[in-house]
């Protein structure tokens, strides 16, 4: 999932008539987009095995290693199924609120990275992404501790959570509940990542690392020190909803995009070549992700299009459609984990393809992602004995903080 915490140039301004854009987008020939050549179930580890102390190195390597898809699933996590079922429909409930109500929960000061965000994120060529809306919050801490300078430099990490206590009062509780389940599970997985990395370092070390002089800094410890986790509740609008959204924005004068027909043509061409949000990498340590929920008129329905879902490009350049069971949490490798592991784990480019066809016209898609990431002042170091070239991330530099790495990431996506 693309994390859309943004700098000052990452959001859309101006106005447009998006009716033609919506119509054209929905009629695009999907076969002209990137098509999967393979299908695969995500490598899975049962939760009981995760907490038992069993050796999960085989699954870790198959999922996160250089020949893997950069993703693992944890199955049968306690309380997860009910928490997912309780939260995901709330994305539709909030998205259906009147525009003037949703506007109360838009936080421009954080560059739309807390509260509601719709039409602010960009596709390629400065195309405003009107096809999905997001509700952002820190799932663990309403107001992370920070200095004045940190707040000024990183408002997208340190602003205070915003909750629609009157309109959707249950959102805060359900958001935090599912967020904590995913974070706790991710920390357990991080323990196994640490064991695997320690076993494969050129300079052998024990696990857990014995002291500060160890050649490896544990992923779990880096995560434990951080207060800037961010979660994103996503609502992908159905074609029917999009028409209403565009009309509503037009009536309130809060239109999206631009009116130039030449620019509009470029927008459509951009969508045609890059799908919903284009290929991208996550830049944190771990991204926890739920299976999507499809809804029609408030009721859960099956996925209307077997080609819809998560697509990942492996190291051989093959595009793989990855399947995640509804009872499992997926965890994807971020670029920060690629650095921390010295390249043992590999982040992979991925995108989400929307459902297509007449049956999908009235069906929306909801999901939830948790970005588990280091503190902004955490220095991104590789284990000793590992060559910098093994990391293979161009924007990473020695002695770079995660905050600076984030800034470079946002610029690469949004400028």
mmCIF file of C-alpha atoms in Angstrom:
data_model
loop_
_atom_site.group_PDB
_atom_site.id
_atom_site.type_symbol
_atom_site.label_atom_id
_atom_site.label_comp_id
_atom_site.label_asym_id
_atom_site.label_seq_id
_atom_site.Cartn_x
_atom_site.Cartn_y
_atom_site.Cartn_z
ATOM 1 C CA UNK A 1 0.000 0.000 0.000
ATOM 2 C CA UNK A 2 1.155 3.592 -0.861
ATOM 3 C CA UNK A 3 1.456 5.641 2.301
ATOM 4 C CA UNK A 4 0.295 9.126 1.373
ATOM 5 C CA UNK A 5 1.869 11.244 4.099
ATOM 6 C CA UNK A 6 2.903 14.134 1.946
ATOM 7 C CA UNK A 7 4.925 17.296 1.728
ATOM 8 C CA UNK A 8 3.556 20.631 0.658
ATOM 9 C CA UNK A 9 3.469 19.761 -3.035
ATOM 10 C CA UNK A 10 1.754 16.402 -2.791
ATOM 11 C CA UNK A 11 -1.890 17.346 -2.691
ATOM 12 C CA UNK A 12 -4.251 18.537 -5.391
ATOM 13 C CA UNK A 13 -5.595 22.063 -5.700
ATOM 14 C CA UNK A 14 -7.896 23.722 -8.207
ATOM 15 C CA UNK A 15 -11.189 22.637 -9.744
ATOM 16 C CA UNK A 16 -12.530 20.439 -12.524
ATOM 17 C CA UNK A 17 -15.455 18.597 -13.975
ATOM 18 C CA UNK A 18 -14.530 14.963 -13.334
ATOM 19 C CA UNK A 19 -17.568 13.282 -14.878
ATOM 20 C CA UNK A 20 -15.750 12.454 -18.099
ATOM 21 C CA UNK A 21 -12.715 11.280 -16.175
ATOM 22 C CA UNK A 22 -14.793 8.913 -14.040
ATOM 23 C CA UNK A 23 -16.682 7.581 -17.052
ATOM 24 C CA UNK A 24 -13.551 7.063 -19.104
ATOM 25 C CA UNK A 25 -11.719 5.416 -16.236
ATOM 26 C CA UNK A 26 -14.449 2.875 -15.708
ATOM 27 C CA UNK A 27 -14.480 1.946 -19.386
ATOM 28 C CA UNK A 28 -10.729 1.428 -19.748
ATOM 29 C CA UNK A 29 -9.658 -1.826 -21.290
ATOM 30 C CA UNK A 30 -8.082 -3.656 -18.385
ATOM 31 C CA UNK A 31 -6.114 -5.916 -20.679
ATOM 32 C CA UNK A 32 -3.997 -2.900 -21.625
ATOM 33 C CA UNK A 33 -2.854 -2.540 -18.017
ATOM 34 C CA UNK A 34 -0.190 -4.589 -16.295
ATOM 35 C CA UNK A 35 -1.528 -8.147 -16.265
ATOM 36 C CA UNK A 36 -0.527 -10.873 -13.850
ATOM 37 C CA UNK A 37 1.323 -13.812 -15.309
ATOM 38 C CA UNK A 38 1.096 -15.840 -12.104
ATOM 39 C CA UNK A 39 -1.208 -16.321 -9.142
ATOM 40 C CA UNK A 40 -0.011 -17.298 -5.688
ATOM 41 C CA UNK A 41 -1.200 -17.714 -2.136
ATOM 42 C CA UNK A 42 0.813 -15.671 0.344
ATOM 43 C CA UNK A 43 3.239 -17.715 2.480
ATOM 44 C CA UNK A 44 1.532 -18.135 5.856
ATOM 45 C CA UNK A 45 2.591 -18.698 9.463
ATOM 46 C CA UNK A 46 -0.056 -19.762 12.027
ATOM 47 C CA UNK A 47 -0.241 -17.431 15.015
ATOM 48 C CA UNK A 48 0.299 -20.330 17.433
ATOM 49 C CA UNK A 49 3.568 -21.105 15.673
ATOM 50 C CA UNK A 50 4.578 -17.447 15.802
ATOM 51 C CA UNK A 51 4.255 -17.312 19.608
ATOM 52 C CA UNK A 52 5.576 -20.824 20.329
ATOM 53 C CA UNK A 53 9.232 -20.035 19.740
ATOM 54 C CA UNK A 54 9.320 -22.425 16.789
ATOM 55 C CA UNK A 55 11.838 -21.871 14.014
ATOM 56 C CA UNK A 56 10.030 -19.938 11.266
ATOM 57 C CA UNK A 57 13.146 -19.226 9.205
ATOM 58 C CA UNK A 58 11.912 -21.213 6.202
ATOM 59 C CA UNK A 59 8.696 -19.198 5.952
ATOM 60 C CA UNK A 60 10.564 -15.947 6.639
ATOM 61 C CA UNK A 61 12.989 -16.629 3.796
ATOM 62 C CA UNK A 62 10.285 -17.760 1.362
ATOM 63 C CA UNK A 63 8.199 -14.676 2.045
ATOM 64 C CA UNK A 64 10.689 -11.896 2.771
ATOM 65 C CA UNK A 65 13.915 -13.165 1.176
ATOM 66 C CA UNK A 66 15.454 -12.148 -2.136
ATOM 67 C CA UNK A 67 13.402 -14.733 -4.038
ATOM 68 C CA UNK A 68 10.146 -14.024 -2.216
ATOM 69 C CA UNK A 69 7.270 -11.631 -2.837
ATOM 70 C CA UNK A 70 8.177 -9.439 0.119
ATOM 71 C CA UNK A 71 5.026 -10.451 1.967
ATOM 72 C CA UNK A 72 3.950 -12.936 4.658
ATOM 73 C CA UNK A 73 0.596 -13.761 6.236
ATOM 74 C CA UNK A 74 -0.157 -14.582 9.863
ATOM 75 C CA UNK A 75 -3.263 -16.747 10.242
ATOM 76 C CA UNK A 76 -5.677 -17.327 13.127
ATOM 77 C CA UNK A 77 -4.711 -14.234 15.112
ATOM 78 C CA UNK A 78 -6.942 -14.011 18.219
ATOM 79 C CA UNK A 79 -9.822 -11.503 17.935
ATOM 80 C CA UNK A 80 -8.706 -10.419 14.462
ATOM 81 C CA UNK A 81 -11.621 -11.707 12.390
ATOM 82 C CA UNK A 82 -14.245 -9.904 14.483
ATOM 83 C CA UNK A 83 -12.161 -6.712 14.699
ATOM 84 C CA UNK A 84 -11.774 -6.629 10.908
ATOM 85 C CA UNK A 85 -15.488 -7.245 10.414
ATOM 86 C CA UNK A 86 -16.318 -4.420 12.827
ATOM 87 C CA UNK A 87 -13.983 -1.772 11.400
ATOM 88 C CA UNK A 88 -13.978 -2.116 7.617
ATOM 89 C CA UNK A 89 -17.663 -1.237 7.043
ATOM 90 C CA UNK A 90 -17.063 2.040 8.889
ATOM 91 C CA UNK A 91 -14.994 3.264 5.944
ATOM 92 C CA UNK A 92 -18.186 3.222 3.877
ATOM 93 C CA UNK A 93 -20.179 4.810 6.686
ATOM 94 C CA UNK A 94 -17.824 7.770 6.951
ATOM 95 C CA UNK A 95 -17.414 8.156 3.179
ATOM 96 C CA UNK A 96 -21.206 8.420 2.829
ATOM 97 C CA UNK A 97 -21.436 11.448 5.140
ATOM 98 C CA UNK A 98 -22.258 14.834 3.566
ATOM 99 C CA UNK A 99 -19.269 16.713 2.181
ATOM 100 C CA UNK A 100 -19.652 19.547 4.675
ATOM 101 C CA UNK A 101 -19.469 17.032 7.532
ATOM 102 C CA UNK A 102 -16.423 15.212 6.177
ATOM 103 C CA UNK A 103 -14.723 18.571 5.664
ATOM 104 C CA UNK A 104 -14.616 19.026 9.457
ATOM 105 C CA UNK A 105 -12.195 16.109 9.638
ATOM 106 C CA UNK A 106 -9.797 17.248 6.925
ATOM 107 C CA UNK A 107 -6.451 18.315 8.387
ATOM 108 C CA UNK A 108 -4.531 20.466 5.925
ATOM 109 C CA UNK A 109 -1.900 21.268 8.576
ATOM 110 C CA UNK A 110 -0.687 17.655 8.409
ATOM 111 C CA UNK A 111 -0.854 17.730 4.609
ATOM 112 C CA UNK A 112 -3.989 15.579 4.829
ATOM 113 C CA UNK A 113 -2.222 12.792 6.733
ATOM 114 C CA UNK A 114 -4.573 12.827 9.726
ATOM 115 C CA UNK A 115 -8.333 12.506 9.454
ATOM 116 C CA UNK A 116 -10.124 12.379 6.099
ATOM 117 C CA UNK A 117 -8.322 12.684 2.782
ATOM 118 C CA UNK A 118 -9.966 12.490 -0.646
ATOM 119 C CA UNK A 119 -8.644 13.806 -3.936
ATOM 120 C CA UNK A 120 -5.460 15.118 -2.300
ATOM 121 C CA UNK A 121 -3.097 12.288 -3.152
ATOM 122 C CA UNK A 122 -1.657 12.207 -6.653
ATOM 123 C CA UNK A 123 -1.399 9.543 -9.292
ATOM 124 C CA UNK A 124 1.385 10.064 -11.826
ATOM 125 C CA UNK A 125 1.582 13.259 -13.914
ATOM 126 C CA UNK A 126 -0.142 15.250 -11.124
ATOM 127 C CA UNK A 127 -3.426 13.384 -11.544
ATOM 128 C CA UNK A 128 -5.628 13.802 -8.428
ATOM 129 C CA UNK A 129 -6.711 10.431 -7.062
ATOM 130 C CA UNK A 130 -10.473 10.759 -6.665
ATOM 131 C CA UNK A 131 -11.070 7.016 -6.694
ATOM 132 C CA UNK A 132 -10.382 6.307 -3.041
ATOM 133 C CA UNK A 133 -10.758 8.098 0.264
ATOM 134 C CA UNK A 134 -8.698 7.490 3.397
ATOM 135 C CA UNK A 135 -9.068 8.055 7.111
ATOM 136 C CA UNK A 136 -5.671 8.399 8.803
ATOM 137 C CA UNK A 137 -4.729 8.117 12.464
ATOM 138 C CA UNK A 138 -2.010 6.860 14.752
ATOM 139 C CA UNK A 139 -3.494 3.552 15.968
ATOM 140 C CA UNK A 140 -1.613 3.531 19.276
ATOM 141 C CA UNK A 141 -1.093 7.130 20.457
ATOM 142 C CA UNK A 142 -3.424 10.080 19.918
ATOM 143 C CA UNK A 143 -0.612 12.619 20.277
ATOM 144 C CA UNK A 144 2.987 11.366 19.909
ATOM 145 C CA UNK A 145 5.593 13.186 21.970
ATOM 146 C CA UNK A 146 7.784 15.496 19.907
ATOM 147 C CA UNK A 147 9.777 18.705 19.956
ATOM 148 C CA UNK A 148 8.517 21.930 18.411
ATOM 149 C CA UNK A 149 10.998 21.556 15.567
ATOM 150 C CA UNK A 150 9.909 17.963 14.899
ATOM 151 C CA UNK A 151 6.270 19.013 14.716
ATOM 152 C CA UNK A 152 7.152 21.784 12.285
ATOM 153 C CA UNK A 153 9.253 19.504 10.081
ATOM 154 C CA UNK A 154 7.108 16.359 10.249
ATOM 155 C CA UNK A 155 3.469 17.407 10.804
ATOM 156 C CA UNK A 156 2.333 14.291 8.931
ATOM 157 C CA UNK A 157 3.720 12.189 11.799
ATOM 158 C CA UNK A 158 3.174 14.368 14.873
ATOM 159 C CA UNK A 159 -0.226 16.021 14.521
ATOM 160 C CA UNK A 160 -2.972 14.877 16.899
ATOM 161 C CA UNK A 161 -5.544 12.272 15.908
ATOM 162 C CA UNK A 162 -8.961 13.553 14.808
ATOM 163 C CA UNK A 163 -12.055 11.445 15.491
ATOM 164 C CA UNK A 164 -15.683 11.880 14.317
ATOM 165 C CA UNK A 165 -17.072 11.329 17.805
ATOM 166 C CA UNK A 166 -20.566 12.542 16.914
ATOM 167 C CA UNK A 167 -21.050 11.218 13.369
ATOM 168 C CA UNK A 168 -19.294 7.816 13.640
ATOM 169 C CA UNK A 169 -18.625 7.427 17.376
ATOM 170 C CA UNK A 170 -17.543 3.792 17.088
ATOM 171 C CA UNK A 171 -14.755 4.545 14.600
ATOM 172 C CA UNK A 172 -12.127 5.506 17.177
ATOM 173 C CA UNK A 173 -12.556 2.348 19.257
ATOM 174 C CA UNK A 174 -12.677 -0.060 16.316
ATOM 175 C CA UNK A 175 -9.782 1.680 14.517
ATOM 176 C CA UNK A 176 -7.542 1.462 17.580
ATOM 177 C CA UNK A 177 -8.618 -2.089 18.405
ATOM 178 C CA UNK A 178 -7.737 -3.521 15.003
ATOM 179 C CA UNK A 179 -4.651 -1.320 14.791
ATOM 180 C CA UNK A 180 -3.301 -2.692 18.078
ATOM 181 C CA UNK A 181 -3.953 -6.293 17.037
ATOM 182 C CA UNK A 182 -1.971 -5.746 13.847
ATOM 183 C CA UNK A 183 0.847 -3.897 15.636
ATOM 184 C CA UNK A 184 1.175 -6.548 18.352
ATOM 185 C CA UNK A 185 1.292 -9.276 15.710
ATOM 186 C CA UNK A 186 3.856 -7.315 13.720
ATOM 187 C CA UNK A 187 6.121 -7.059 16.770
ATOM 188 C CA UNK A 188 5.953 -10.832 17.197
ATOM 189 C CA UNK A 189 6.901 -11.249 13.554
ATOM 190 C CA UNK A 190 9.760 -8.776 14.040
ATOM 191 C CA UNK A 191 11.256 -11.131 16.653
ATOM 192 C CA UNK A 192 11.471 -13.869 14.031
ATOM 193 C CA UNK A 193 12.921 -11.417 11.527
ATOM 194 C CA UNK A 194 15.644 -10.583 14.053
ATOM 195 C CA UNK A 195 16.484 -14.249 14.563
ATOM 196 C CA UNK A 196 16.731 -14.839 10.830
ATOM 197 C CA UNK A 197 18.926 -11.793 10.246
ATOM 198 C CA UNK A 198 21.286 -12.683 13.101
ATOM 199 C CA UNK A 199 21.672 -16.208 11.727
ATOM 200 C CA UNK A 200 22.646 -14.894 8.297
ATOM 201 C CA UNK A 201 24.998 -12.041 9.170
ATOM 202 C CA UNK A 202 28.598 -12.335 7.924
ATOM 203 C CA UNK A 203 29.714 -11.684 11.505
ATOM 204 C CA UNK A 204 27.836 -14.178 13.628
ATOM 205 C CA UNK A 205 25.964 -12.920 16.666
ATOM 206 C CA UNK A 206 23.508 -14.376 19.102
ATOM 207 C CA UNK A 207 19.865 -13.476 19.442
ATOM 208 C CA UNK A 208 18.807 -11.427 21.189
ATOM 209 C CA UNK A 209 21.858 -9.172 20.626
ATOM 210 C CA UNK A 210 23.966 -9.235 23.821
ATOM 211 C CA UNK A 211 24.902 -5.555 24.072
ATOM 212 C CA UNK A 212 25.187 -2.216 22.303
ATOM 213 C CA UNK A 213 28.358 -3.348 20.528
ATOM 214 C CA UNK A 214 26.480 -5.993 18.569
ATOM 215 C CA UNK A 215 26.769 -5.742 14.762
ATOM 216 C CA UNK A 216 22.974 -5.827 14.463
ATOM 217 C CA UNK A 217 20.245 -3.518 15.780
ATOM 218 C CA UNK A 218 17.032 -5.461 16.229
ATOM 219 C CA UNK A 219 13.979 -4.615 14.128
ATOM 220 C CA UNK A 220 11.706 -5.203 17.095
ATOM 221 C CA UNK A 221 13.708 -2.784 19.221
ATOM 222 C CA UNK A 222 13.566 -0.118 16.512
ATOM 223 C CA UNK A 223 9.793 -0.551 16.319
ATOM 224 C CA UNK A 224 9.425 -0.574 20.094
ATOM 225 C CA UNK A 225 11.119 2.837 20.325
ATOM 226 C CA UNK A 226 8.831 4.452 17.764
ATOM 227 C CA UNK A 227 5.644 6.431 18.423
ATOM 228 C CA UNK A 228 4.858 7.359 14.814
ATOM 229 C CA UNK A 229 2.954 4.347 13.529
ATOM 230 C CA UNK A 230 0.254 5.380 11.090
ATOM 231 C CA UNK A 231 -2.877 3.489 10.053
ATOM 232 C CA UNK A 232 -5.032 4.116 7.017
ATOM 233 C CA UNK A 233 -8.656 3.036 6.621
ATOM 234 C CA UNK A 234 -9.338 3.004 2.884
ATOM 235 C CA UNK A 235 -12.556 3.241 0.927
ATOM 236 C CA UNK A 236 -12.383 2.628 -2.823
ATOM 237 C CA UNK A 237 -15.487 4.240 -4.278
ATOM 238 C CA UNK A 238 -17.801 2.330 -6.580
ATOM 239 C CA UNK A 239 -18.624 3.896 -9.949
ATOM 240 C CA UNK A 240 -22.051 4.884 -8.618
ATOM 241 C CA UNK A 241 -20.519 6.542 -5.556
ATOM 242 C CA UNK A 242 -17.966 8.374 -7.674
ATOM 243 C CA UNK A 243 -20.678 10.037 -9.728
ATOM 244 C CA UNK A 244 -22.322 11.244 -6.519
ATOM 245 C CA UNK A 245 -18.997 12.389 -5.060
ATOM 246 C CA UNK A 246 -18.149 14.431 -8.137
ATOM 247 C CA UNK A 247 -21.608 16.016 -8.165
ATOM 248 C CA UNK A 248 -21.357 16.795 -4.464
ATOM 249 C CA UNK A 249 -17.957 18.423 -4.853
ATOM 250 C CA UNK A 250 -19.293 20.476 -7.758
ATOM 251 C CA UNK A 251 -22.292 21.701 -5.767
ATOM 252 C CA UNK A 252 -20.173 22.732 -2.786
ATOM 253 C CA UNK A 253 -17.546 24.440 -4.931
ATOM 254 C CA UNK A 254 -14.953 21.997 -3.616
ATOM 255 C CA UNK A 255 -14.103 20.470 -6.975
ATOM 256 C CA UNK A 256 -11.236 18.154 -7.755
ATOM 257 C CA UNK A 257 -8.467 18.418 -10.315
ATOM 258 C CA UNK A 258 -8.471 20.862 -13.241
ATOM 259 C CA UNK A 259 -10.667 21.859 -16.151
ATOM 260 C CA UNK A 260 -8.103 21.966 -18.938
ATOM 261 C CA UNK A 261 -9.162 19.354 -21.555
ATOM 262 C CA UNK A 262 -5.558 18.691 -22.556
ATOM 263 C CA UNK A 263 -4.596 18.084 -18.938
ATOM 264 C CA UNK A 264 -7.687 15.932 -18.484
ATOM 265 C CA UNK A 265 -6.602 13.760 -21.406
ATOM 266 C CA UNK A 266 -3.206 13.353 -19.758
ATOM 267 C CA UNK A 267 -4.941 12.353 -16.534
ATOM 268 C CA UNK A 268 -6.853 9.587 -18.286
ATOM 269 C CA UNK A 269 -3.753 8.366 -20.111
ATOM 270 C CA UNK A 270 -1.903 8.320 -16.804
ATOM 271 C CA UNK A 271 -4.566 6.200 -15.158
ATOM 272 C CA UNK A 272 -4.638 3.853 -18.135
ATOM 273 C CA UNK A 273 -0.906 3.178 -17.906
ATOM 274 C CA UNK A 274 -0.535 3.100 -14.121
ATOM 275 C CA UNK A 275 -3.870 1.734 -12.819
ATOM 276 C CA UNK A 276 -5.113 3.043 -9.485
ATOM 277 C CA UNK A 277 -1.959 4.377 -7.863
ATOM 278 C CA UNK A 278 0.901 2.934 -9.882
ATOM 279 C CA UNK A 279 3.653 0.610 -8.825
ATOM 280 C CA UNK A 280 5.206 1.644 -5.525
ATOM 281 C CA UNK A 281 7.214 0.443 -2.533
ATOM 282 C CA UNK A 282 6.318 0.906 1.116
ATOM 283 C CA UNK A 283 9.095 2.825 2.848
ATOM 284 C CA UNK A 284 8.650 1.844 6.516
ATOM 285 C CA UNK A 285 9.696 -1.364 8.262
ATOM 286 C CA UNK A 286 6.544 -3.484 8.110
ATOM 287 C CA UNK A 287 3.116 -2.757 6.637
ATOM 288 C CA UNK A 288 0.262 -4.744 8.164
ATOM 289 C CA UNK A 289 -2.664 -5.219 5.816
ATOM 290 C CA UNK A 290 -6.127 -6.753 6.058
ATOM 291 C CA UNK A 291 -7.880 -8.647 3.307
ATOM 292 C CA UNK A 292 -10.269 -6.366 1.439
ATOM 293 C CA UNK A 293 -13.995 -6.253 2.152
ATOM 294 C CA UNK A 294 -16.389 -5.624 -0.749
ATOM 295 C CA UNK A 295 -19.733 -3.990 -0.004
ATOM 296 C CA UNK A 296 -22.903 -3.167 -1.885
ATOM 297 C CA UNK A 297 -25.609 -1.068 -0.224
ATOM 298 C CA UNK A 298 -23.973 -1.643 3.142
ATOM 299 C CA UNK A 299 -23.831 -5.430 2.868
ATOM 300 C CA UNK A 300 -20.715 -7.523 2.390
ATOM 301 C CA UNK A 301 -20.551 -9.280 -0.979
ATOM 302 C CA UNK A 302 -17.988 -11.495 -2.737
ATOM 303 C CA UNK A 303 -15.254 -9.950 -4.847
ATOM 304 C CA UNK A 304 -17.066 -9.271 -8.154
ATOM 305 C CA UNK A 305 -13.915 -9.542 -10.262
ATOM 306 C CA UNK A 306 -11.391 -12.402 -9.889
ATOM 307 C CA UNK A 307 -8.703 -10.155 -11.367
ATOM 308 C CA UNK A 308 -9.140 -7.505 -8.670
ATOM 309 C CA UNK A 309 -6.764 -7.391 -5.736
ATOM 310 C CA UNK A 310 -3.106 -7.102 -4.776
ATOM 311 C CA UNK A 311 -0.427 -7.454 -7.448
ATOM 312 C CA UNK A 312 3.292 -7.781 -6.676
ATOM 313 C CA UNK A 313 6.302 -7.772 -8.974
ATOM 314 C CA UNK A 314 8.911 -10.341 -7.975
ATOM 315 C CA UNK A 315 12.675 -10.155 -8.475
ATOM 316 C CA UNK A 316 12.421 -11.942 -11.829
ATOM 317 C CA UNK A 317 10.108 -9.247 -13.127
ATOM 318 C CA UNK A 318 7.003 -11.436 -13.050
ATOM 319 C CA UNK A 319 3.737 -9.893 -11.903
ATOM 320 C CA UNK A 320 1.964 -12.074 -9.346
ATOM 321 C CA UNK A 321 -1.592 -11.743 -8.075
ATOM 322 C CA UNK A 322 -1.292 -12.504 -4.354
ATOM 323 C CA UNK A 323 -4.228 -13.964 -2.428
ATOM 324 C CA UNK A 324 -4.780 -13.226 1.268
ATOM 325 C CA UNK A 325 -7.386 -15.219 3.251
ATOM 326 C CA UNK A 326 -9.898 -13.131 5.178
ATOM 327 C CA UNK A 327 -8.735 -14.599 8.494
ATOM 328 C CA UNK A 328 -5.109 -13.568 7.967
ATOM 329 C CA UNK A 329 -3.037 -10.408 8.372
ATOM 330 C CA UNK A 330 -0.486 -9.715 5.645
ATOM 331 C CA UNK A 331 2.835 -8.037 6.407
ATOM 332 C CA UNK A 332 4.845 -6.450 3.619
ATOM 333 C CA UNK A 333 8.539 -5.567 3.707
ATOM 334 C CA UNK A 334 9.233 -1.843 3.606
ATOM 335 C CA UNK A 335 12.420 -0.216 2.365
ATOM 336 C CA UNK A 336 13.511 0.586 5.931
ATOM 337 C CA UNK A 337 13.480 -3.153 6.684
ATOM 338 C CA UNK A 338 15.507 -3.801 3.539
ATOM 339 C CA UNK A 339 18.118 -1.412 4.952
ATOM 340 C CA UNK A 340 17.977 -2.802 8.507
ATOM 341 C CA UNK A 341 18.421 -6.366 7.230
ATOM 342 C CA UNK A 342 21.318 -5.437 4.969
ATOM 343 C CA UNK A 343 19.344 -6.573 1.938
ATOM 344 C CA UNK A 344 18.424 -9.999 3.328
ATOM 345 C CA UNK A 345 14.774 -8.935 3.119
ATOM 346 C CA UNK A 346 13.535 -7.259 -0.028
ATOM 347 C CA UNK A 347 10.762 -4.694 -0.474
ATOM 348 C CA UNK A 348 8.805 -5.315 -3.667
ATOM 349 C CA UNK A 349 6.777 -3.008 -5.926
ATOM 350 C CA UNK A 350 3.043 -3.589 -5.747
ATOM 351 C CA UNK A 351 -0.333 -2.069 -6.551
ATOM 352 C CA UNK A 352 -4.021 -2.744 -5.970
ATOM 353 C CA UNK A 353 -6.239 -3.368 -8.971
ATOM 354 C CA UNK A 354 -9.891 -2.378 -8.725
ATOM 355 C CA UNK A 355 -12.843 -4.556 -9.636
ATOM 356 C CA UNK A 356 -14.117 -4.148 -13.182
ATOM 357 C CA UNK A 357 -17.247 -5.078 -15.116
ATOM 358 C CA UNK A 358 -20.972 -4.290 -14.835
ATOM 359 C CA UNK A 359 -21.387 -6.261 -11.602
ATOM 360 C CA UNK A 360 -18.759 -4.084 -9.921
ATOM 361 C CA UNK A 361 -20.428 -0.751 -10.712
ATOM 362 C CA UNK A 362 -22.209 -0.530 -7.356
ATOM 363 C CA UNK A 363 -19.595 -2.338 -5.269
ATOM 364 C CA UNK A 364 -17.024 -0.545 -3.120
ATOM 365 C CA UNK A 365 -13.850 -1.924 -1.557
ATOM 366 C CA UNK A 366 -12.602 -1.275 1.982
ATOM 367 C CA UNK A 367 -9.335 -2.234 3.608
ATOM 368 C CA UNK A 368 -7.014 -1.221 6.451
ATOM 369 C CA UNK A 369 -3.240 -0.787 6.480
ATOM 370 C CA UNK A 370 -0.884 -0.121 9.390
ATOM 371 C CA UNK A 371 2.532 1.371 8.650
ATOM 372 C CA UNK A 372 5.002 0.263 11.321
ATOM 373 C CA UNK A 373 8.000 2.546 10.982
ATOM 374 C CA UNK A 374 11.019 3.877 12.907
ATOM 375 C CA UNK A 375 11.154 7.157 14.791
ATOM 376 C CA UNK A 376 12.040 10.148 12.634
ATOM 377 C CA UNK A 377 15.422 10.495 14.364
ATOM 378 C CA UNK A 378 16.266 6.783 14.053
ATOM 379 C CA UNK A 379 19.477 6.457 12.025
ATOM 380 C CA UNK A 380 19.030 3.850 9.309
ATOM 381 C CA UNK A 381 22.133 1.688 9.624
ATOM 382 C CA UNK A 382 22.977 -1.601 7.979
ATOM 383 C CA UNK A 383 24.489 -4.478 9.978
ATOM 384 C CA UNK A 384 28.275 -4.431 10.188
ATOM 385 C CA UNK A 385 29.988 -6.609 7.629
ATOM 386 C CA UNK A 386 27.349 -5.822 5.001
ATOM 387 C CA UNK A 387 28.208 -3.783 1.922
ATOM 388 C CA UNK A 388 26.083 -0.707 1.238
ATOM 389 C CA UNK A 389 25.568 -1.992 -2.292
ATOM 390 C CA UNK A 390 23.636 -4.953 -0.863
ATOM 391 C CA UNK A 391 20.869 -2.605 0.250
ATOM 392 C CA UNK A 392 20.205 -1.419 -3.324
ATOM 393 C CA UNK A 393 17.949 1.521 -2.420
ATOM 394 C CA UNK A 394 19.129 4.585 -4.295
ATOM 395 C CA UNK A 395 17.653 7.226 -1.999
ATOM 396 C CA UNK A 396 19.167 5.704 1.156
ATOM 397 C CA UNK A 397 22.487 7.113 2.335
ATOM 398 C CA UNK A 398 24.712 6.247 5.281
ATOM 399 C CA UNK A 399 23.850 8.055 8.527
ATOM 400 C CA UNK A 400 20.451 9.073 7.135
ATOM 401 C CA UNK A 401 17.590 9.373 9.612
ATOM 402 C CA UNK A 402 14.240 7.808 8.861
ATOM 403 C CA UNK A 403 12.713 11.281 8.842
ATOM 404 C CA UNK A 404 15.051 12.406 6.063
ATOM 405 C CA UNK A 405 14.496 9.129 4.229
ATOM 406 C CA UNK A 406 10.746 9.751 4.399
ATOM 407 C CA UNK A 407 11.165 13.230 2.934
ATOM 408 C CA UNK A 408 13.111 11.846 -0.015
ATOM 409 C CA UNK A 409 10.457 9.170 -0.485
ATOM 410 C CA UNK A 410 7.628 11.682 -0.622
ATOM 411 C CA UNK A 411 9.483 13.820 -3.120
ATOM 412 C CA UNK A 412 10.084 10.821 -5.377
ATOM 413 C CA UNK A 413 6.356 10.014 -5.370
ATOM 414 C CA UNK A 414 4.825 13.461 -5.450
ATOM 415 C CA UNK A 415 7.120 15.925 -7.240
#
